[in-house]
Short mmCIF file of C-alpha atoms in Angstrom, two decimals:
data_model
loop_
_atom_site.label_atom_id
_atom_site.label_comp_id
_atom_site.label_asym_id
_atom_site.label_seq_id
_atom_site.Cartn_x
_atom_site.Cartn_y
_atom_site.Cartn_z
CA MET A 5 153.96 96.66 127.73
CA SER A 6 154.42 98.06 131.24
CA SER A 7 153.52 96.23 134.45
CA ALA A 8 149.84 95.81 135.26
CA GLU A 9 150.03 98.09 138.31
CA ALA A 10 150.85 101.03 136.04
CA LEU A 11 148.07 100.28 133.55
CA PRO A 12 144.89 102.39 133.65
CA ILE A 13 141.39 101.16 134.37
CA TRP A 14 139.23 101.88 131.33
CA LEU A 15 135.75 103.07 132.32
CA VAL A 16 133.12 102.88 129.55
CA ASP A 17 129.73 104.42 130.33
CA ASP A 18 127.44 106.78 128.42
CA ASP A 19 126.34 108.51 131.68
CA PRO A 20 128.84 111.35 132.49
CA ASP A 21 127.80 111.39 136.17
CA VAL A 22 128.58 107.68 136.54
CA ARG A 23 131.91 108.10 134.75
CA GLU A 24 132.84 110.97 137.06
CA SER A 25 131.79 109.35 140.34
CA LEU A 26 133.34 105.94 139.63
CA GLY A 27 136.43 107.55 138.19
CA GLN A 28 136.94 109.67 141.30
CA TRP A 29 136.51 106.66 143.58
CA LEU A 30 139.04 104.58 141.67
CA GLU A 31 141.51 107.46 141.56
CA VAL A 32 141.16 107.97 145.31
CA SER A 33 142.03 104.28 145.57
CA GLU A 34 145.28 105.10 143.73
CA LEU A 35 144.20 103.51 140.45
CA ALA A 36 144.68 105.33 137.14
CA VAL A 37 141.46 105.80 135.15
CA ARG A 38 140.76 106.43 131.46
CA PRO A 39 137.08 107.27 130.74
CA PHE A 40 135.16 106.57 127.50
CA ALA A 41 131.67 107.85 126.67
CA GLU A 42 131.00 105.09 124.11
CA ALA A 43 132.12 101.53 123.40
CA PRO A 44 133.41 102.02 119.81
CA ALA A 45 135.99 104.58 121.01
CA ALA A 46 137.30 102.17 123.64
CA LEU A 47 137.43 99.32 121.12
CA ALA A 48 139.33 101.48 118.63
CA ALA A 49 141.89 102.40 121.31
CA LEU A 50 142.34 98.74 122.28
CA THR A 51 142.76 97.70 118.66
CA ALA A 52 145.40 100.41 118.25
CA GLY A 53 147.38 98.83 121.10
CA ASP A 54 146.77 101.36 123.87
CA ALA A 55 147.66 100.09 127.35
CA CYS A 56 144.72 98.78 129.37
CA GLY A 57 144.75 97.03 132.74
CA VAL A 58 141.02 96.26 133.20
CA LEU A 59 138.06 97.32 131.09
CA VAL A 60 134.97 98.26 133.13
CA SER A 61 131.86 98.78 131.01
CA ASP A 62 128.17 99.46 131.45
CA VAL A 63 125.94 96.96 129.66
CA LYS A 64 123.02 99.15 128.61
CA MET A 65 124.42 101.78 126.23
CA PRO A 66 123.14 103.17 122.91
CA GLY A 67 124.75 101.75 119.78
CA MET A 68 127.29 99.11 120.82
CA ASP A 69 126.34 97.84 124.29
CA GLY A 70 128.59 96.22 126.87
CA LEU A 71 127.93 92.64 125.73
CA ALA A 72 128.79 93.52 122.14
CA LEU A 73 131.94 95.28 123.35
CA LEU A 74 132.88 92.18 125.39
CA ASP A 75 132.45 89.99 122.32
CA GLU A 76 134.76 92.21 120.24
CA VAL A 77 137.38 92.48 123.00
CA GLN A 78 137.55 88.69 123.31
CA ARG A 79 138.60 88.52 119.66
CA LEU A 80 141.82 90.41 120.41
CA GLU A 81 145.09 88.51 120.77
CA GLU A 82 145.61 89.42 124.44
CA PRO A 83 142.32 90.83 125.77
CA PRO A 84 142.26 92.60 129.13
CA PRO A 85 139.85 91.39 131.84
CA VAL A 86 136.36 92.84 131.33
CA VAL A 87 134.03 93.76 134.20
CA LEU A 88 130.40 94.50 133.24
CA ILE A 89 128.06 96.79 135.20
CA THR A 90 124.32 97.16 134.79
CA GLY A 91 121.24 98.19 136.69
CA HIS A 92 119.00 96.03 134.50
CA GLY A 93 120.79 92.72 134.78
CA ASP A 94 119.37 89.38 135.69
CA VAL A 95 120.78 85.91 136.26
CA PRO A 96 120.61 84.79 132.59
CA MET A 97 122.45 87.96 131.51
CA ALA A 98 125.14 87.38 134.13
CA VAL A 99 125.58 83.76 133.05
CA ALA A 100 125.78 84.78 129.38
CA ALA A 101 128.37 87.44 130.17
CA MET A 102 130.56 85.05 132.14
CA GLN A 103 130.29 82.41 129.41
CA ALA A 104 131.33 85.05 126.86
CA GLY A 105 134.53 85.68 128.81
CA ALA A 106 133.69 88.46 131.27
CA TRP A 107 135.92 88.56 134.35
CA ASP A 108 133.03 89.56 136.62
CA PHE A 109 129.52 91.02 136.59
CA VAL A 110 128.53 93.79 139.04
CA GLU A 111 124.86 94.79 139.38
CA LYS A 112 123.71 98.27 140.37
CA PRO A 113 123.35 99.53 142.99
CA PHE A 114 126.68 98.41 144.43
CA ALA A 115 129.12 99.64 147.04
CA PRO A 116 132.21 101.28 145.48
CA GLU A 117 134.36 98.94 147.56
CA ARG A 118 132.81 96.00 145.70
CA LEU A 119 133.95 97.41 142.33
CA GLU A 120 137.41 98.27 143.67
CA GLU A 121 137.88 94.73 144.99
CA CYS A 122 136.77 93.26 141.68
CA VAL A 123 139.08 95.56 139.69
CA ARG A 124 142.10 94.78 141.88
CA ARG A 125 141.59 91.03 141.47
CA ALA A 126 141.32 91.51 137.70
CA LEU A 127 144.49 93.62 137.74
CA GLU A 128 146.33 90.81 139.52
CA ARG A 129 145.21 88.40 136.82
CA ARG A 130 146.42 90.86 134.19
CA ARG A 131 149.76 91.15 135.99
CA LEU A 132 150.24 87.37 135.98
CA ALA A 133 149.29 87.14 132.30
CA LEU A 134 151.75 89.86 131.34
CA GLU A 135 154.51 88.32 133.46
CA ASN A 136 153.95 84.91 131.87
CA ARG A 137 154.12 86.55 128.47
CA ARG A 138 157.37 88.31 129.40
CA LEU A 139 158.91 85.08 130.70
CA ARG A 140 157.87 83.17 127.57
CA HIS A 141 159.42 85.86 125.42
CA ALA A 142 162.64 85.86 127.47
CA LEU A 143 162.84 82.07 127.34
CA ARG A 144 162.27 82.10 123.59
CA GLU A 145 164.91 84.77 123.05
CA GLY A 146 167.42 83.02 125.31
CA ASP A 147 166.82 79.67 123.68
CA LEU A 148 167.30 81.12 120.21
CA ALA A 149 170.49 82.93 121.22
CA GLY A 150 171.88 79.67 122.59
CA ARG A 151 170.99 77.62 119.51
CA LEU A 152 171.67 80.17 116.78
CA LEU A 153 174.95 81.72 117.85
CA GLY A 154 176.19 84.92 116.31
CA ARG A 155 176.30 88.66 116.75
CA ALA A 156 176.30 89.48 113.06
CA PRO A 157 173.35 91.72 112.09
CA ALA A 158 172.00 89.00 109.78
CA MET A 159 171.83 86.53 112.68
CA ARG A 160 170.11 89.06 114.94
CA ARG A 161 167.48 89.61 112.26
CA LEU A 162 167.08 85.85 111.80
CA ARG A 163 166.44 85.32 115.52
CA ASP A 164 163.88 88.14 115.55
CA GLN A 165 162.09 86.62 112.55
CA LEU A 166 162.10 83.16 114.15
CA ALA A 167 160.65 84.49 117.39
CA ASN A 168 157.79 86.10 115.44
CA LEU A 169 157.11 83.11 113.19
CA ALA A 170 157.42 80.26 115.70
CA PRO A 171 153.94 80.60 117.31
CA LEU A 172 152.22 80.75 113.91
CA ARG A 173 150.98 77.81 111.84
CA ALA A 174 152.13 79.30 108.54
CA ASN A 175 154.39 77.25 106.26
CA VAL A 176 157.97 78.53 106.07
CA LEU A 177 160.54 78.25 103.29
CA VAL A 178 164.17 78.37 104.46
CA HIS A 179 166.89 79.38 101.99
CA GLY A 180 170.47 78.46 102.77
CA GLU A 181 173.63 76.88 101.43
CA THR A 182 174.74 73.38 102.35
CA GLY A 183 175.70 73.16 106.01
CA SER A 184 174.27 76.57 106.96
CA GLY A 185 171.90 75.16 109.61
CA LYS A 186 168.54 74.82 107.87
CA GLU A 187 167.38 71.90 110.03
CA VAL A 188 168.43 73.76 113.20
CA VAL A 189 166.19 76.64 112.12
CA ALA A 190 163.32 74.22 111.41
CA ARG A 191 163.69 72.67 114.87
CA CYS A 192 163.70 76.13 116.47
CA LEU A 193 160.44 76.96 114.68
CA HIS A 194 158.96 73.70 115.94
CA ASP A 195 160.21 73.75 119.54
CA LEU A 196 159.22 77.37 120.08
CA GLY A 197 155.92 76.87 118.26
CA PRO A 198 153.94 73.60 118.49
CA GLY A 199 156.41 72.40 121.14
CA PRO A 200 158.31 69.22 122.00
CA ASP A 201 155.12 67.30 122.79
CA THR A 202 154.15 67.33 119.10
CA PRO A 203 155.92 65.39 116.31
CA PHE A 204 158.84 66.82 114.34
CA VAL A 205 159.40 64.74 111.22
CA ALA A 206 162.31 65.34 108.85
CA LEU A 207 162.64 64.07 105.29
CA ASN A 208 165.56 64.72 102.95
CA CYS A 209 163.91 64.73 99.54
CA GLY A 210 167.26 64.56 97.78
CA ALA A 211 168.29 61.34 99.51
CA LEU A 212 165.40 59.21 98.23
CA ALA A 213 164.93 57.42 94.95
CA PRO A 214 162.11 59.08 92.94
CA GLU A 215 159.98 55.92 93.02
CA LEU A 216 159.99 55.93 96.84
CA ILE A 217 159.06 59.58 97.39
CA GLU A 218 155.28 59.17 97.29
CA SER A 219 155.35 56.19 99.63
CA GLU A 220 157.49 58.16 102.10
CA LEU A 221 155.21 61.20 101.95
CA PHE A 222 151.78 59.57 101.89
CA GLY A 223 152.34 56.03 103.17
CA HIS A 224 150.98 52.83 101.67
CA GLU A 225 148.79 49.85 102.43
CA LYS A 226 149.97 46.25 102.47
CA GLY A 227 150.23 44.96 98.90
CA ALA A 228 149.97 48.40 97.32
CA PHE A 229 153.02 47.57 95.18
CA THR A 230 155.69 44.92 94.93
CA GLY A 231 157.57 44.82 98.20
CA ALA A 232 154.84 46.50 100.26
CA GLN A 233 154.57 43.72 102.83
CA GLU A 234 152.85 45.79 105.52
CA ARG A 235 151.06 49.09 106.03
CA ARG A 236 153.32 52.13 106.35
CA ILE A 237 152.34 55.53 107.74
CA GLY A 238 153.68 58.37 105.58
CA LYS A 239 155.59 61.41 106.78
CA LEU A 240 152.65 63.79 106.28
CA GLU A 241 150.36 61.66 108.43
CA HIS A 242 153.05 61.00 111.01
CA ALA A 243 153.76 64.75 111.35
CA SER A 244 150.09 65.68 111.80
CA GLY A 245 149.73 68.00 114.78
CA GLY A 246 153.34 69.13 114.49
CA THR A 247 155.95 69.99 111.88
CA LEU A 248 157.18 68.33 108.69
CA PHE A 249 160.66 69.41 107.60
CA LEU A 250 161.32 68.85 103.88
CA ASP A 251 165.01 69.35 103.15
CA GLU A 252 166.18 69.78 99.54
CA VAL A 253 162.54 70.23 98.52
CA GLU A 254 163.74 71.15 95.03
CA SER A 255 164.52 67.43 94.49
CA LEU A 256 160.85 66.39 94.59
CA PRO A 257 159.67 64.91 91.26
CA LEU A 258 156.90 66.92 89.58
CA ALA A 259 154.34 64.14 90.11
CA ALA A 260 155.02 64.18 93.86
CA GLN A 261 154.84 67.98 93.86
CA VAL A 262 151.30 67.83 92.48
CA LYS A 263 150.16 65.41 95.19
CA LEU A 264 151.92 67.36 97.93
CA LEU A 265 150.25 70.58 96.82
CA ARG A 266 146.83 68.96 96.91
CA ALA A 267 147.49 67.46 100.34
CA LEU A 268 148.45 70.86 101.75
CA GLN A 269 145.49 72.59 100.11
CA GLU A 270 142.89 70.04 101.22
CA GLY A 271 144.46 69.03 104.54
CA GLU A 272 144.07 65.36 103.71
CA ILE A 273 146.00 62.47 102.18
CA THR A 274 145.26 58.98 100.86
CA ARG A 275 147.77 56.20 101.38
CA LEU A 276 148.92 54.37 98.27
CA GLY A 277 146.65 51.38 97.68
CA SER A 278 143.82 52.83 99.80
CA ASN A 279 140.60 54.73 99.15
CA THR A 280 140.31 56.03 102.71
CA VAL A 281 141.01 59.72 103.24
CA GLN A 282 143.14 60.67 106.25
CA ARG A 283 142.93 64.20 107.68
CA VAL A 284 146.25 65.91 108.43
CA ASP A 285 146.97 69.19 110.20
CA LEU A 286 150.59 70.30 110.20
CA ARG A 287 153.05 73.03 109.38
CA VAL A 288 155.59 72.42 106.64
CA VAL A 289 159.06 73.91 106.90
CA ALA A 290 160.74 73.40 103.52
CA ALA A 291 164.40 74.08 102.83
CA SER A 292 166.21 74.71 99.58
CA LYS A 293 169.69 75.74 98.50
CA VAL A 294 168.47 76.95 95.10
CA ASP A 295 166.06 79.66 93.90
CA LEU A 296 162.74 77.83 93.60
CA LEU A 297 161.12 80.59 91.53
CA ALA A 298 163.97 80.40 89.02
CA LEU A 299 163.53 76.63 89.02
CA ALA A 300 159.80 77.11 88.41
CA ALA A 301 160.56 79.38 85.45
CA GLU A 302 162.53 76.49 83.93
CA GLY A 303 159.61 74.10 84.47
CA ASP A 304 161.34 72.01 87.15
CA PHE A 305 159.31 73.17 90.13
CA ARG A 306 155.63 74.02 90.44
CA GLU A 307 155.08 77.71 91.04
CA ASP A 308 151.81 77.08 92.90
CA LEU A 309 153.60 74.75 95.29
CA TYR A 310 156.25 77.41 95.87
CA TYR A 311 153.59 79.92 96.95
CA ARG A 312 151.97 77.30 99.19
CA LEU A 313 155.30 76.60 100.92
CA ALA A 314 156.61 80.17 101.04
CA ILE A 315 153.96 81.83 103.19
CA ALA A 316 156.99 83.12 105.08
CA GLU A 317 160.64 82.95 103.97
CA LEU A 318 163.86 82.93 105.95
CA VAL A 319 167.36 83.42 104.55
CA LEU A 320 170.35 81.88 106.35
CA PRO A 321 173.55 83.85 105.77
CA PRO A 322 176.58 81.82 104.67
CA LEU A 323 179.48 81.76 107.10
CA ARG A 324 181.69 83.85 104.81
CA GLU A 325 179.21 86.73 105.16
CA ARG A 326 179.44 86.79 108.95
CA ARG A 327 183.14 86.38 109.59
CA GLU A 328 182.84 88.25 112.89
CA ASP A 329 181.10 85.13 114.27
CA ILE A 330 183.70 82.57 113.13
CA ALA A 331 185.97 82.74 116.20
CA ARG A 332 183.07 82.46 118.63
CA LEU A 333 181.48 79.59 116.71
CA PHE A 334 184.81 77.76 116.46
CA ARG A 335 185.33 77.97 120.23
CA HIS A 336 181.76 76.75 120.78
CA PHE A 337 182.30 73.73 118.51
CA CYS A 338 185.65 73.06 120.20
CA HIS A 339 183.97 72.91 123.62
CA GLN A 340 181.33 70.54 122.26
CA ALA A 341 183.94 68.29 120.65
CA ALA A 342 186.00 68.18 123.85
CA GLU A 343 182.97 66.95 125.79
CA VAL A 344 181.90 64.41 123.17
CA HIS A 345 185.39 62.93 122.76
CA ASP A 346 186.42 63.34 126.41
CA ARG A 347 189.42 65.49 125.50
CA PRO A 348 190.77 68.56 127.30
CA ARG A 349 189.70 71.93 125.95
CA ARG A 350 192.12 73.77 123.69
CA GLU A 351 192.01 77.46 122.87
CA PRO A 352 192.92 78.59 119.32
CA ASP A 353 195.80 81.03 119.02
CA ALA A 354 195.80 84.23 116.95
CA ALA A 355 197.39 82.55 113.93
CA LEU A 356 194.69 79.89 113.80
CA LEU A 357 191.93 82.49 114.19
CA GLN A 358 193.49 84.42 111.31
CA ALA A 359 193.41 81.32 109.11
CA LEU A 360 189.83 80.54 110.15
CA GLU A 361 188.59 84.00 109.25
CA ARG A 362 190.42 83.98 105.93
CA HIS A 363 188.95 80.67 104.74
CA ALA A 364 185.89 80.76 102.43
CA TRP A 365 183.99 77.97 104.29
CA PRO A 366 182.02 76.49 101.38
CA GLY A 367 180.66 73.87 103.79
CA ASN A 368 179.57 76.58 106.25
CA LEU A 369 178.82 75.51 109.85
CA ARG A 370 179.21 71.82 109.08
CA GLU A 371 182.72 72.40 107.77
CA LEU A 372 183.60 74.66 110.72
CA ARG A 373 182.37 72.02 113.19
CA ASN A 374 184.52 69.43 111.45
CA ALA A 375 187.56 71.72 111.69
CA ALA A 376 186.93 72.26 115.42
CA THR A 377 186.67 68.52 116.04
CA ARG A 378 189.95 67.89 114.21
CA PHE A 379 191.58 70.66 116.23
CA ILE A 380 190.47 69.10 119.54
CA LEU A 381 191.69 65.66 118.40
CA GLY A 382 195.08 67.11 117.46
CA LEU A 383 194.63 66.45 113.73
CA GLU A 384 195.50 68.67 110.81
CA ILE A 385 192.80 70.85 109.30
CA PRO A 386 193.24 70.32 105.53
CA CYS A 387 191.10 73.25 104.42
CA LEU A 388 193.29 75.68 106.36
CA ASP A 389 196.49 74.11 105.07
CA ALA A 390 195.23 74.58 101.50
CA ALA A 391 194.28 78.18 102.24
CA ALA A 392 197.70 78.90 103.71
CA GLU A 393 199.37 78.02 100.40
CA GLY A 394 197.69 81.00 98.71
CA ASP A 395 198.19 83.65 101.37
CA GLY A 396 199.65 86.16 98.91
CA SER A 397 202.04 88.99 99.65
CA LEU A 398 203.58 89.81 103.01
CA ALA A 399 201.45 92.96 103.23
CA ALA A 400 198.27 90.93 102.69
CA GLN A 401 199.27 88.42 105.34
CA VAL A 402 200.14 91.15 107.84
CA ALA A 403 196.81 92.91 107.18
CA ALA A 404 194.87 89.67 107.64
CA PHE A 405 196.74 88.93 110.86
CA GLU A 406 196.03 92.45 112.16
CA ALA A 407 192.34 92.09 111.36
CA ALA A 408 192.21 88.74 113.17
CA LEU A 409 193.84 90.24 116.26
CA LEU A 410 191.39 93.14 116.29
CA ARG A 411 188.38 90.83 115.88
CA ALA A 412 189.61 88.58 118.67
CA ALA A 413 190.16 91.50 121.06
CA LEU A 414 186.80 93.06 120.24
CA GLY A 415 185.13 89.69 120.76
CA ARG A 416 186.84 89.06 124.10
CA HIS A 417 185.80 92.46 125.44
CA GLY A 418 182.29 92.53 123.93
CA GLY A 419 183.00 95.64 121.87
CA ASN A 420 184.39 97.62 124.83
CA ILE A 421 186.69 100.05 123.03
CA GLN A 422 188.52 101.18 126.18
CA ALA A 423 189.39 97.60 127.07
CA VAL A 424 190.63 96.87 123.53
CA MET A 425 192.77 100.03 123.58
CA ALA A 426 194.33 98.93 126.87
CA GLU A 427 195.03 95.37 125.73
CA LEU A 428 196.53 96.29 122.36
CA GLU A 429 198.16 99.48 123.67
CA LEU A 430 196.64 101.58 120.90
CA PRO A 431 195.41 105.18 121.05
CA ARG A 432 191.75 105.73 120.25
CA ARG A 433 192.36 107.35 116.88
CA THR A 434 194.68 104.57 115.68
CA LEU A 435 192.21 101.89 116.77
CA ASN A 436 189.37 103.67 114.95
CA GLN A 437 191.46 103.89 111.77
CA LYS A 438 192.39 100.23 111.88
CA MET A 439 188.80 99.17 112.55
CA GLN A 440 187.64 101.26 109.61
CA LYS A 441 190.39 99.81 107.42
CA HIS A 442 189.28 96.23 108.14
CA GLY A 443 185.54 96.93 108.06
CA LEU A 444 185.05 96.24 111.78
CA ARG A 445 182.15 97.82 113.65
CA ARG A 446 181.90 97.95 117.42
CA GLU A 447 178.16 97.17 117.24
CA ALA A 448 178.86 93.71 115.82
CA PHE A 449 180.66 92.69 119.03
CA LEU A 450 178.33 94.18 121.67
CA GLY A 451 176.87 91.87 124.27
CA ASP A 452 173.12 91.22 124.13
CA ASP A 453 172.32 93.74 126.91
CA ASP A 454 174.35 96.50 125.24
CA ALA A 455 172.90 95.73 121.83
#
């Protein structure tokens, strides 16, 4: 949306003379004006997303009056300030309008300067609201880009999806292989949504014995079972008001799935050994490395629980499907490891980058982080040594090395083709042919502003 100063003042009045006179005054005051003869037309335009700085409306109009219009406008996600005008108003009407969310209430007859002053103050409020929204969006985007590194198209889509989902309360199901960053995604959803002042509770369902799952989820009272020596608050209750992250949710026993489904449907739980119902209000982010619907078809996961958890779904790409990000991620993990272990920074050479990009990375980001730490500590990286033994023919090795050099140069120069041509001393046509040969696209290496 554009700045508030450029947004028009919407003037809603069934009297054409009033619309004309007020419109002319506001335009003389260098304010853009958009007139409406009836409230439903203005409401339809607002609902469609048309730009509006301040909505000025008469109260007494046939059909939908100004108070009814105000009520409908307040239901919108980001309503503009509303100024109501009437010649039949009284104190109770003014109080009711202000309580309903009106910015101001102007009673006829009034000096045009009074309306202009009111509109300009409302415009300033609109400007601040839009600026705060822009800053929140920029902060969210910057935070995501710093926590979910990568220029691969799949990562760009993931960040866009996260930015849209974070403010919502809908449950989210995250699909991803081991080590692909599922908990990082869950924390992004939480931090950019409910926020750091609310609880984030994580539970790895696959790491618990089946007989302990229900106690962990719902809690228990003292003496509820052998070994229950004191009351314990469960994860669902502890996460109320925030986010519960259930990793490896496919590991939940069917009995626990039934109780979890009911808890999410009813918004309440009962601790083991108690008859007291506890209300809970939370968002669940569940993660799985398997297809839960396929698991449900085999009878090992409840389909109704799947649909309760998968209001929205996110897919994390494995590292082998975004090889253009490997070099950048490796350097990032190297810098982190150098700080943690108080070691000097080391930069990988072209041969190492070639080996990194050739490896399959079954452990994904976790495996890459481990390799970076070993590199900083001066240790061997076993996975790369094993990969080197099966490099294949000389032609294959040369092609892989060439691709690694091209990726590195494109990454260093942010996709600037002229700079890559100068560094590698290649003519444009040859560079284009080699990029096409290795499946490299300039767009994958563009900086955020260029992209």
